[in-house]
Amino acid sequence: MIKYIKIGITNYRTHGAFYGNIIHLVILAGLKFNCSGGIGRNCPKILNLHFQHLLFSMMRIKELLMSRDFESRVEVRGWVRTRRGNKSIAFVALNDGSVIHNIQIVIDMTKFDEEVIKKVTTGSCIRVTGKLTASPGKEQHVEIHAESIQVFGTADPDSYPLQKKGHTLEFLREIAHLRPRTNTFGAIFRIRHALSFAIHKYFNDNGFYYLHTPIITGSDAEGAGEMFRVTTLNAADPPLNEDGSVNYAEDFFGRPTNLTVSGQLEGELGALALSNIYTFGPTFRAENSNTPRHLAEFWMIEPEMAFYEIQDNMNLAEDFLKYLLRYALDHCKDDLEFLSGMYDNELIGRLNFVIGNQFERITYTSAIDILLQSGEEFEFPVSWGVDLQTEHERFLVERYYKRPVIVTDYPLEIKAFYMKQNDDGKTVRGMDVLFPKIGEIIGGSQREESYEKLTRRIRDLKIPEKELWWYIETRIFGSAPHSGFGLGFERLILFITGMSNIRDVIPFPRFPKNADF
Amino acid sequence: MIKYIKIGITNYRTHGAFYGNIIHLVILAGLKFNCSGGIGRNCPKILNLHFQHLLFSMMRIKELLMSRDFESRVEVRGWVRTRRGNKSIAFVALNDGSVIHNIQIVIDMTKFDEEVIKKVTTGSCIRVTGKLTASPGKEQHVEIHAESIQVFGTADPDSYPLQKKGHTLEFLREIAHLRPRTNTFGAIFRIRHALSFAIHKYFNDNGFYYLHTPIITGSDAEGAGEMFRVTTLNAADPPLNEDGSVNYAEDFFGRPTNLTVSGQLEGELGALALSNIYTFGPTFRAENSNTPRHLAEFWMIEPEMAFYEIQDNMNLAEDFLKYLLRYALDHCKDDLEFLSGMYDNELIGRLNFVIGNQFERITYTSAIDILLQSGEEFEFPVSWGVDLQTEHERFLVERYYKRPVIVTDYPLEIKAFYMKQNDDGKTVRGMDVLFPKIGEIIGGSQREESYEKLTRRIRDLKIPEKELWWYIETRIFGSAPHSGFGLGFERLILFITGMSNIRDVIPFPRFPKNADF
């Protein structure tokens, strides 16, 4: 046992062996290891000395707040949210981003150099060691009685923008480099993390493979969207052909390329080999839309499944969404409660409502009938053949069915070329999942697996067939029924956080005339 | 109980309720549910009838091959890899991408329509129901005795490119839409998935938050790399200013923008609020490098940690890499064994070697001394101040130390502006992790947290200070010691799969003059 411990210590001193290894050896040796309160009292003193530094780096405020190992010496690092008190005692609320709550640092002013304490202001970054103590206050169980304080970085009270008073979300968007330090954005980005992980976990647990589809593409998956061009040609003086068009042969890829609008087409290639795949990556739209619902750069999740028909696709979409909302409730309770109290007190009820109700499933044709018979005056008039607008979708969800709705079998003319054509000759097996507040949160379809039907549609729409040779070939070589859908990640986060502007649920939003940070 | 079951069945029939819910109810009701062999014998018959269709869709070849529920009726779907046999019996090797191994389908030719069986050729996609049976063959435990066969999609033997004979990797790159159907690429992409998940799991388990840094940026994080321009301006006839330069005010973002080369700078903003973050997203280099080690589009993982100094950064990098390799050995055994046998029989030994050895840690200055004293003739001559080339890195790792090496404290002049400057005035706290075969697999550093030192360096290098106002401001407002590193995902996958060309470890590689698929 002693041999092991010596190895650990020696290594650390000479060239910094990882504490993980050392601690592992200690655990093997049967010593008690207490993470939240230092190395634990059962450890030999010599270990305590050497390990204290190592272990401190593992303690986040999230874990400290849960600790009841009172009187243990702890170290904490973070940013000062507020400071109050008087000449003899100060109370500092410290946050390190690991959790929405702050830990209270109690400073006996008589014990510290005034010059140091002066710098402990809102926004400053400090390191504190002290005693973890049961707090007499109502708002917290534990607090730290400071024994030493080190100021890593100051924040001039006259210029630091995040003072105690509330800020508008608009103002915070202008300081996106600092807004993760606020309660609101800390909560949103922790939820964003949790849901990202939940997505990967769901698919991994269910035998789906994560496929990285390309970001730079030569094709337009939707056959519609406005796209960003990707180029290395001279911007002011591009090489031209004799007819005045750009000579793309000289561009980096030897052809015109753009940022992807969807990974679906390549996702289908994956599904037709690995059966069940999903993508989770950035997608782009160069639409000049300055709305609270649009971003030029956003993240999308696109599962694609061989052998899934439209019913299976709907089943998966419903199960997936419910899993994600349940995951949020289970793993982000504190952050959701904060956002609920701050912005939207119906938030948690709405999440539970979606989880608890079976999604209604109707055809587009039924949806149009319902809308026509509703007697409502819509801004966009309703008739068979028009695309559903958010006002229509929200009417169906919020007022008619009072639950999420999946609409299927849309008119051929308003949907993309790859959707499976129904026998009626006028509808396709598309499906949109509609949510309260959001409208469409998922769009998907069974895909057309017939070579003849697919190529006829491509020709009808005058989509350049040559560029899609690889996609079309999968309908010649071992074609199979398959389906998939796309979930806009930011729409999901909007729904889960209850925020109302999509620019507030992505760290660094991209929209017309804005690519700051 | 009966009430629950009825609800399930009714829903399924009317509008396709998800089997997940129904099965859940059955389990609650205490019935045995046997996933790999249908609904299980303890279920009432009526349930069997209704559930069979639903359950079949859950069975992948991976699970079937592990099943010992002989004589159960099963359904399987996949692509024919090979077919052999004679007039009375055929053996079909079927694969659905869930696992490297095929399942053997035994077809009694006398029981099937000749017209159907004729279409069961290499590459065709079929659905088979039949009896799961103990196989007398040595190569598999189970096989399926076909009772019904449906051909979803044929594959003309004269034109389908993936016939039984071996193909070169070069040829397979030209058919990237079909290569995931081969053993090699199935294995690689399953490993790629497993490692992606391991990365998320590692960080999630250790309290790191996944931060989506922007893909389209106005800044150049490395202050070096050639970048792809992102634009919506007219390509042939861009709007110009009076001096002949492009008028970017008219571009989508109102300024020149490009594809990110690294999420680090924005990652630092996240770490200086949430403490520990990581990115995992696409990054881009418009370098005209046609080598087996370069891609124009690749995925990168970039953790960034507040309060980490260079030693902590090295500890994390070593622990992280070892975790990932161990995860691959634990979760991708079949695929690794296949790749090892096919391409590189030292593969698994190499992975175990890295896991089992402590990484050597040396300074750049020591590395230069070792190289100078080695007596080796290097293509690129060695002297203090030059950047290490792959040949130097591999010498240190493979021949001198015979283990992974972390080199630290590089000359200021050859490293990026954001690295923490040492007191000697000539080195910075950079760190590169060097691996056998690969050379540099991780590059990172402690970051300069001093406002004065950082801005002086930015001015010395003539980096446009104005564009980085948000980055620089974090050194005024609550600055903190912090560190991070970048791991090139494809380099990691190269190392783990033993492949030698980076174009073979990403589904749809992007390189000069190539953006197909």
PDB file of N, CA, C and O in Angstrom, chain B residues 333-382:
ATOM      1  N   LYS B 333     -15.459  -4.267 -29.605  1.00  0.00           N
ATOM      2  CA  LYS B 333     -14.555  -5.398 -29.707  1.00  0.00           C
ATOM      3  C   LYS B 333     -14.611  -6.064 -31.091  1.00  0.00           C
ATOM      4  O   LYS B 333     -13.580  -6.261 -31.730  1.00  0.00           O
ATOM      5  N   ASP B 334     -15.799  -6.405 -31.542  1.00  0.00           N
ATOM      6  CA  ASP B 334     -15.940  -7.102 -32.828  1.00  0.00           C
ATOM      7  C   ASP B 334     -15.371  -6.276 -33.973  1.00  0.00           C
ATOM      8  O   ASP B 334     -14.666  -6.799 -34.852  1.00  0.00           O
ATOM      9  N   ASP B 335     -15.713  -5.011 -33.998  1.00  0.00           N
ATOM     10  CA  ASP B 335     -15.256  -4.157 -35.092  1.00  0.00           C
ATOM     11  C   ASP B 335     -13.744  -3.964 -35.040  1.00  0.00           C
ATOM     12  O   ASP B 335     -13.075  -3.963 -36.075  1.00  0.00           O
ATOM     13  N   LEU B 336     -13.194  -3.812 -33.847  1.00  0.00           N
ATOM     14  CA  LEU B 336     -11.742  -3.644 -33.722  1.00  0.00           C
ATOM     15  C   LEU B 336     -11.011  -4.918 -34.142  1.00  0.00           C
ATOM     16  O   LEU B 336      -9.979  -4.857 -34.813  1.00  0.00           O
ATOM     17  N   GLU B 337     -11.571  -6.048 -33.763  1.00  0.00           N
ATOM     18  CA  GLU B 337     -10.937  -7.315 -34.163  1.00  0.00           C
ATOM     19  C   GLU B 337     -10.956  -7.479 -35.682  1.00  0.00           C
ATOM     20  O   GLU B 337      -9.986  -7.930 -36.281  1.00  0.00           O
ATOM     21  N   PHE B 338     -12.052  -7.068 -36.293  1.00  0.00           N
ATOM     22  CA  PHE B 338     -12.117  -7.145 -37.749  1.00  0.00           C
ATOM     23  C   PHE B 338     -11.053  -6.252 -38.389  1.00  0.00           C
ATOM     24  O   PHE B 338     -10.291  -6.676 -39.259  1.00  0.00           O
ATOM     25  N   LEU B 339     -10.989  -4.994 -37.951  1.00  0.00           N
ATOM     26  CA  LEU B 339     -10.038  -4.042 -38.546  1.00  0.00           C
ATOM     27  C   LEU B 339      -8.605  -4.474 -38.279  1.00  0.00           C
ATOM     28  O   LEU B 339      -7.724  -4.344 -39.138  1.00  0.00           O
ATOM     29  N   SER B 340      -8.383  -5.007 -37.081  1.00  0.00           N
ATOM     30  CA  SER B 340      -7.059  -5.486 -36.727  1.00  0.00           C
ATOM     31  C   SER B 340      -6.629  -6.603 -37.673  1.00  0.00           C
ATOM     32  O   SER B 340      -5.523  -6.592 -38.218  1.00  0.00           O
ATOM     33  N   GLY B 341      -7.509  -7.554 -37.896  1.00  0.00           N
ATOM     34  CA  GLY B 341      -7.189  -8.669 -38.780  1.00  0.00           C
ATOM     35  C   GLY B 341      -7.008  -8.232 -40.226  1.00  0.00           C
ATOM     36  O   GLY B 341      -6.206  -8.780 -40.971  1.00  0.00           O
ATOM     37  N   MET B 342      -7.747  -7.228 -40.619  1.00  0.00           N
ATOM     38  CA  MET B 342      -7.795  -6.808 -42.024  1.00  0.00           C
ATOM     39  C   MET B 342      -6.668  -5.849 -42.381  1.00  0.00           C
ATOM     40  O   MET B 342      -6.112  -5.907 -43.474  1.00  0.00           O
ATOM     41  N   TYR B 343      -6.342  -4.911 -41.468  1.00  0.00           N
ATOM     42  CA  TYR B 343      -5.454  -3.808 -41.852  1.00  0.00           C
ATOM     43  C   TYR B 343      -4.209  -3.647 -40.988  1.00  0.00           C
ATOM     44  O   TYR B 343      -3.216  -3.099 -41.431  1.00  0.00           O
ATOM     45  N   ASP B 344      -4.269  -4.046 -39.721  1.00  0.00           N
ATOM     46  CA  ASP B 344      -3.208  -3.616 -38.810  1.00  0.00           C
ATOM     47  C   ASP B 344      -3.243  -4.517 -37.587  1.00  0.00           C
ATOM     48  O   ASP B 344      -3.937  -4.246 -36.621  1.00  0.00           O
ATOM     49  N   ASN B 345      -2.453  -5.606 -37.604  1.00  0.00           N
ATOM     50  CA  ASN B 345      -2.594  -6.547 -36.494  1.00  0.00           C
ATOM     51  C   ASN B 345      -1.940  -6.086 -35.191  1.00  0.00           C
ATOM     52  O   ASN B 345      -2.031  -6.753 -34.176  1.00  0.00           O
ATOM     53  N   GLU B 346      -1.314  -4.899 -35.233  1.00  0.00           N
ATOM     54  CA  GLU B 346      -0.796  -4.344 -33.973  1.00  0.00           C
ATOM     55  C   GLU B 346      -1.789  -3.402 -33.304  1.00  0.00           C
ATOM     56  O   GLU B 346      -1.508  -2.787 -32.270  1.00  0.00           O
ATOM     57  N   LEU B 347      -2.959  -3.255 -33.943  1.00  0.00           N
ATOM     58  CA  LEU B 347      -3.920  -2.244 -33.512  1.00  0.00           C
ATOM     59  C   LEU B 347      -4.305  -2.352 -32.037  1.00  0.00           C
ATOM     60  O   LEU B 347      -4.146  -1.403 -31.260  1.00  0.00           O
ATOM     61  N   ILE B 348      -4.796  -3.510 -31.646  1.00  0.00           N
ATOM     62  CA  ILE B 348      -5.327  -3.643 -30.287  1.00  0.00           C
ATOM     63  C   ILE B 348      -4.208  -3.549 -29.259  1.00  0.00           C
ATOM     64  O   ILE B 348      -4.355  -2.941 -28.200  1.00  0.00           O
ATOM     65  N   GLY B 349      -3.055  -4.108 -29.612  1.00  0.00           N
ATOM     66  CA  GLY B 349      -1.900  -3.974 -28.737  1.00  0.00           C
ATOM     67  C   GLY B 349      -1.526  -2.518 -28.524  1.00  0.00           C
ATOM     68  O   GLY B 349      -1.182  -2.102 -27.412  1.00  0.00           O
ATOM     69  N   ARG B 350      -1.606  -1.730 -29.583  1.00  0.00           N
ATOM     70  CA  ARG B 350      -1.237  -0.316 -29.497  1.00  0.00           C
ATOM     71  C   ARG B 350      -2.193   0.444 -28.578  1.00  0.00           C
ATOM     72  O   ARG B 350      -1.795   1.305 -27.802  1.00  0.00           O
ATOM     73  N   LEU B 351      -3.479   0.111 -28.686  1.00  0.00           N
ATOM     74  CA  LEU B 351      -4.463   0.770 -27.820  1.00  0.00           C
ATOM     75  C   LEU B 351      -4.180   0.430 -26.354  1.00  0.00           C
ATOM     76  O   LEU B 351      -4.161   1.306 -25.485  1.00  0.00           O
ATOM     77  N   ASN B 352      -3.942  -0.842 -26.084  1.00  0.00           N
ATOM     78  CA  ASN B 352      -3.656  -1.251 -24.714  1.00  0.00           C
ATOM     79  C   ASN B 352      -2.368  -0.630 -24.196  1.00  0.00           C
ATOM     80  O   ASN B 352      -2.261  -0.283 -23.017  1.00  0.00           O
ATOM     81  N   PHE B 353      -1.408  -0.480 -25.096  1.00  0.00           N
ATOM     82  CA  PHE B 353      -0.130   0.113 -24.721  1.00  0.00           C
ATOM     83  C   PHE B 353      -0.307   1.551 -24.235  1.00  0.00           C
ATOM     84  O   PHE B 353       0.232   1.961 -23.212  1.00  0.00           O
ATOM     85  N   VAL B 354      -1.123   2.326 -24.982  1.00  0.00           N
ATOM     86  CA  VAL B 354      -1.335   3.729 -24.591  1.00  0.00           C
ATOM     87  C   VAL B 354      -2.079   3.805 -23.260  1.00  0.00           C
ATOM     88  O   VAL B 354      -1.754   4.610 -22.389  1.00  0.00           O
ATOM     89  N   ILE B 355      -3.072   2.929 -23.097  1.00  0.00           N
ATOM     90  CA  ILE B 355      -3.838   2.934 -21.847  1.00  0.00           C
ATOM     91  C   ILE B 355      -2.942   2.576 -20.665  1.00  0.00           C
ATOM     92  O   ILE B 355      -3.055   3.145 -19.584  1.00  0.00           O
ATOM     93  N   GLY B 356      -2.023   1.643 -20.875  1.00  0.00           N
ATOM     94  CA  GLY B 356      -1.243   1.103 -19.768  1.00  0.00           C
ATOM     95  C   GLY B 356      -0.021   1.920 -19.379  1.00  0.00           C
ATOM     96  O   GLY B 356       0.602   1.645 -18.358  1.00  0.00           O
ATOM     97  N   ASN B 357       0.336   2.917 -20.193  1.00  0.00           N
ATOM     98  CA  ASN B 357       1.547   3.675 -19.898  1.00  0.00           C
ATOM     99  C   ASN B 357       1.250   5.122 -19.541  1.00  0.00           C
ATOM    100  O   ASN B 357       0.394   5.759 -20.148  1.00  0.00           O
ATOM    101  N   GLN B 358       2.006   5.605 -18.545  1.00  0.00           N
ATOM    102  CA  GLN B 358       1.887   7.004 -18.220  1.00  0.00           C
ATOM    103  C   GLN B 358       2.540   7.835 -19.326  1.00  0.00           C
ATOM    104  O   GLN B 358       3.610   7.469 -19.816  1.00  0.00           O
ATOM    105  N   PHE B 359       1.876   8.901 -19.722  1.00  0.00           N
ATOM    106  CA  PHE B 359       2.442   9.744 -20.778  1.00  0.00           C
ATOM    107  C   PHE B 359       3.673  10.465 -20.238  1.00  0.00           C
ATOM    108  O   PHE B 359       3.663  10.992 -19.135  1.00  0.00           O
ATOM    109  N   GLU B 360       4.736  10.472 -21.027  1.00  0.00           N
ATOM    110  CA  GLU B 360       5.932  11.210 -20.649  1.00  0.00           C
ATOM    111  C   GLU B 360       5.659  12.706 -20.812  1.00  0.00           C
ATOM    112  O   GLU B 360       4.986  13.107 -21.761  1.00  0.00           O
ATOM    113  N   ARG B 361       6.175  13.508 -19.902  1.00  0.00           N
ATOM    114  CA  ARG B 361       5.957  14.959 -20.006  1.00  0.00           C
ATOM    115  C   ARG B 361       7.296  15.685 -20.057  1.00  0.00           C
ATOM    116  O   ARG B 361       8.081  15.614 -19.113  1.00  0.00           O
ATOM    117  N   ILE B 362       7.550  16.359 -21.155  1.00  0.00           N
ATOM    118  CA  ILE B 362       8.838  17.055 -21.310  1.00  0.00           C
ATOM    119  C   ILE B 362       8.606  18.441 -21.900  1.00  0.00           C
ATOM    120  O   ILE B 362       7.588  18.703 -22.530  1.00  0.00           O
ATOM    121  N   THR B 363       9.579  19.309 -21.687  1.00  0.00           N
ATOM    122  CA  THR B 363       9.467  20.635 -22.290  1.00  0.00           C
ATOM    123  C   THR B 363       9.953  20.576 -23.739  1.00  0.00           C
ATOM    124  O   THR B 363      10.708  19.675 -24.130  1.00  0.00           O
ATOM    125  N   TYR B 364       9.541  21.558 -24.493  1.00  0.00           N
ATOM    126  CA  TYR B 364      10.016  21.701 -25.872  1.00  0.00           C
ATOM    127  C   TYR B 364      11.540  21.756 -25.894  1.00  0.00           C
ATOM    128  O   TYR B 364      12.185  21.123 -26.744  1.00  0.00           O
ATOM    129  N   THR B 365      12.104  22.485 -24.952  1.00  0.00           N
ATOM    130  CA  THR B 365      13.556  22.643 -24.920  1.00  0.00           C
ATOM    131  C   THR B 365      14.251  21.288 -24.726  1.00  0.00           C
ATOM    132  O   THR B 365      15.239  20.986 -25.411  1.00  0.00           O
ATOM    133  N   SER B 366      13.713  20.454 -23.827  1.00  0.00           N
ATOM    134  CA  SER B 366      14.270  19.103 -23.670  1.00  0.00           C
ATOM    135  C   SER B 366      14.086  18.285 -24.938  1.00  0.00           C
ATOM    136  O   SER B 366      14.965  17.510 -25.330  1.00  0.00           O
ATOM    137  N   ALA B 367      12.926  18.442 -25.565  1.00  0.00           N
ATOM    138  CA  ALA B 367      12.663  17.676 -26.792  1.00  0.00           C
ATOM    139  C   ALA B 367      13.694  18.024 -27.859  1.00  0.00           C
ATOM    140  O   ALA B 367      14.237  17.135 -28.537  1.00  0.00           O
ATOM    141  N   ILE B 368      13.985  19.295 -27.994  1.00  0.00           N
ATOM    142  CA  ILE B 368      14.978  19.727 -28.989  1.00  0.00           C
ATOM    143  C   ILE B 368      16.352  19.128 -28.656  1.00  0.00           C
ATOM    144  O   ILE B 368      17.053  18.618 -29.543  1.00  0.00           O
ATOM    145  N   ASP B 369      16.709  19.147 -27.369  1.00  0.00           N
ATOM    146  CA  ASP B 369      17.984  18.556 -26.950  1.00  0.00           C
ATOM    147  C   ASP B 369      18.052  17.078 -27.336  1.00  0.00           C
ATOM    148  O   ASP B 369      19.062  16.604 -27.859  1.00  0.00           O
ATOM    149  N   ILE B 370      16.991  16.357 -27.056  1.00  0.00           N
ATOM    150  CA  ILE B 370      16.956  14.926 -27.369  1.00  0.00           C
ATOM    151  C   ILE B 370      17.113  14.699 -28.865  1.00  0.00           C
ATOM    152  O   ILE B 370      17.873  13.834 -29.320  1.00  0.00           O
ATOM    153  N   LEU B 371      16.401  15.491 -29.645  1.00  0.00           N
ATOM    154  CA  LEU B 371      16.452  15.334 -31.097  1.00  0.00           C
ATOM    155  C   LEU B 371      17.846  15.675 -31.627  1.00  0.00           C
ATOM    156  O   LEU B 371      18.378  14.980 -32.503  1.00  0.00           O
ATOM    157  N   LEU B 372      18.451  16.719 -31.065  1.00  0.00           N
ATOM    158  CA  LEU B 372      19.787  17.115 -31.521  1.00  0.00           C
ATOM    159  C   LEU B 372      20.824  16.051 -31.182  1.00  0.00           C
ATOM    160  O   LEU B 372      21.734  15.790 -31.966  1.00  0.00           O
ATOM    161  N   GLN B 373      20.650  15.429 -30.007  1.00  0.00           N
ATOM    162  CA  GLN B 373      21.627  14.428 -29.578  1.00  0.00           C
ATOM    163  C   GLN B 373      21.345  13.030 -30.133  1.00  0.00           C
ATOM    164  O   GLN B 373      22.088  12.090 -29.866  1.00  0.00           O
ATOM    165  N   SER B 374      20.257  12.898 -30.895  1.00  0.00           N
ATOM    166  CA  SER B 374      19.833  11.563 -31.318  1.00  0.00           C
ATOM    167  C   SER B 374      20.737  10.985 -32.401  1.00  0.00           C
ATOM    168  O   SER B 374      20.781   9.772 -32.595  1.00  0.00           O
ATOM    169  N   GLY B 375      21.431  11.863 -33.120  1.00  0.00           N
ATOM    170  CA  GLY B 375      22.219  11.373 -34.236  1.00  0.00           C
ATOM    171  C   GLY B 375      21.382  11.014 -35.462  1.00  0.00           C
ATOM    172  O   GLY B 375      21.903  10.532 -36.461  1.00  0.00           O
ATOM    173  N   GLU B 376      20.074  11.241 -35.385  1.00  0.00           N
ATOM    174  CA  GLU B 376      19.186  10.943 -36.509  1.00  0.00           C
ATOM    175  C   GLU B 376      19.343  11.988 -37.610  1.00  0.00           C
ATOM    176  O   GLU B 376      19.599  13.162 -37.330  1.00  0.00           O
ATOM    177  N   GLU B 377      19.138  11.566 -38.835  1.00  0.00           N
ATOM    178  CA  GLU B 377      19.055  12.538 -39.933  1.00  0.00           C
ATOM    179  C   GLU B 377      17.591  12.804 -40.231  1.00  0.00           C
ATOM    180  O   GLU B 377      16.886  11.948 -40.768  1.00  0.00           O
ATOM    181  N   PHE B 378      17.122  13.951 -39.870  1.00  0.00           N
ATOM    182  CA  PHE B 378      15.729  14.299 -40.124  1.00  0.00           C
ATOM    183  C   PHE B 378      15.608  15.089 -41.426  1.00  0.00           C
ATOM    184  O   PHE B 378      16.517  15.828 -41.797  1.00  0.00           O
ATOM    185  N   GLU B 379      14.471  14.933 -42.066  1.00  0.00           N
ATOM    186  CA  GLU B 379      14.219  15.708 -43.288  1.00  0.00           C
ATOM    187  C   GLU B 379      14.198  17.205 -42.963  1.00  0.00           C
ATOM    188  O   GLU B 379      14.782  18.018 -43.670  1.00  0.00           O
ATOM    189  N   PHE B 380      13.505  17.531 -41.844  1.00  0.00           N
ATOM    190  CA  PHE B 380      13.472  18.932 -41.403  1.00  0.00           C
ATOM    191  C   PHE B 380      14.501  19.102 -40.284  1.00  0.00           C
ATOM    192  O   PHE B 380      14.390  18.465 -39.242  1.00  0.00           O
ATOM    193  N   PRO B 381      15.525  19.933 -40.509  1.00  0.00           N
ATOM    194  CA  PRO B 381      16.584  20.079 -39.504  1.00  0.00           C
ATOM    195  C   PRO B 381      16.040  20.663 -38.203  1.00  0.00           C
ATOM    196  O   PRO B 381      15.069  21.424 -38.203  1.00  0.00           O
ATOM    197  N   VAL B 382      16.697  20.276 -37.106  1.00  0.00           N
ATOM    198  CA  VAL B 382      16.223  20.636 -35.774  1.00  0.00           C
ATOM    199  C   VAL B 382      17.069  21.754 -35.183  1.00  0.00           C
ATOM    200  O   VAL B 382      18.291  21.707 -35.247  1.00  0.00           O
TER     201      VAL B 382
END
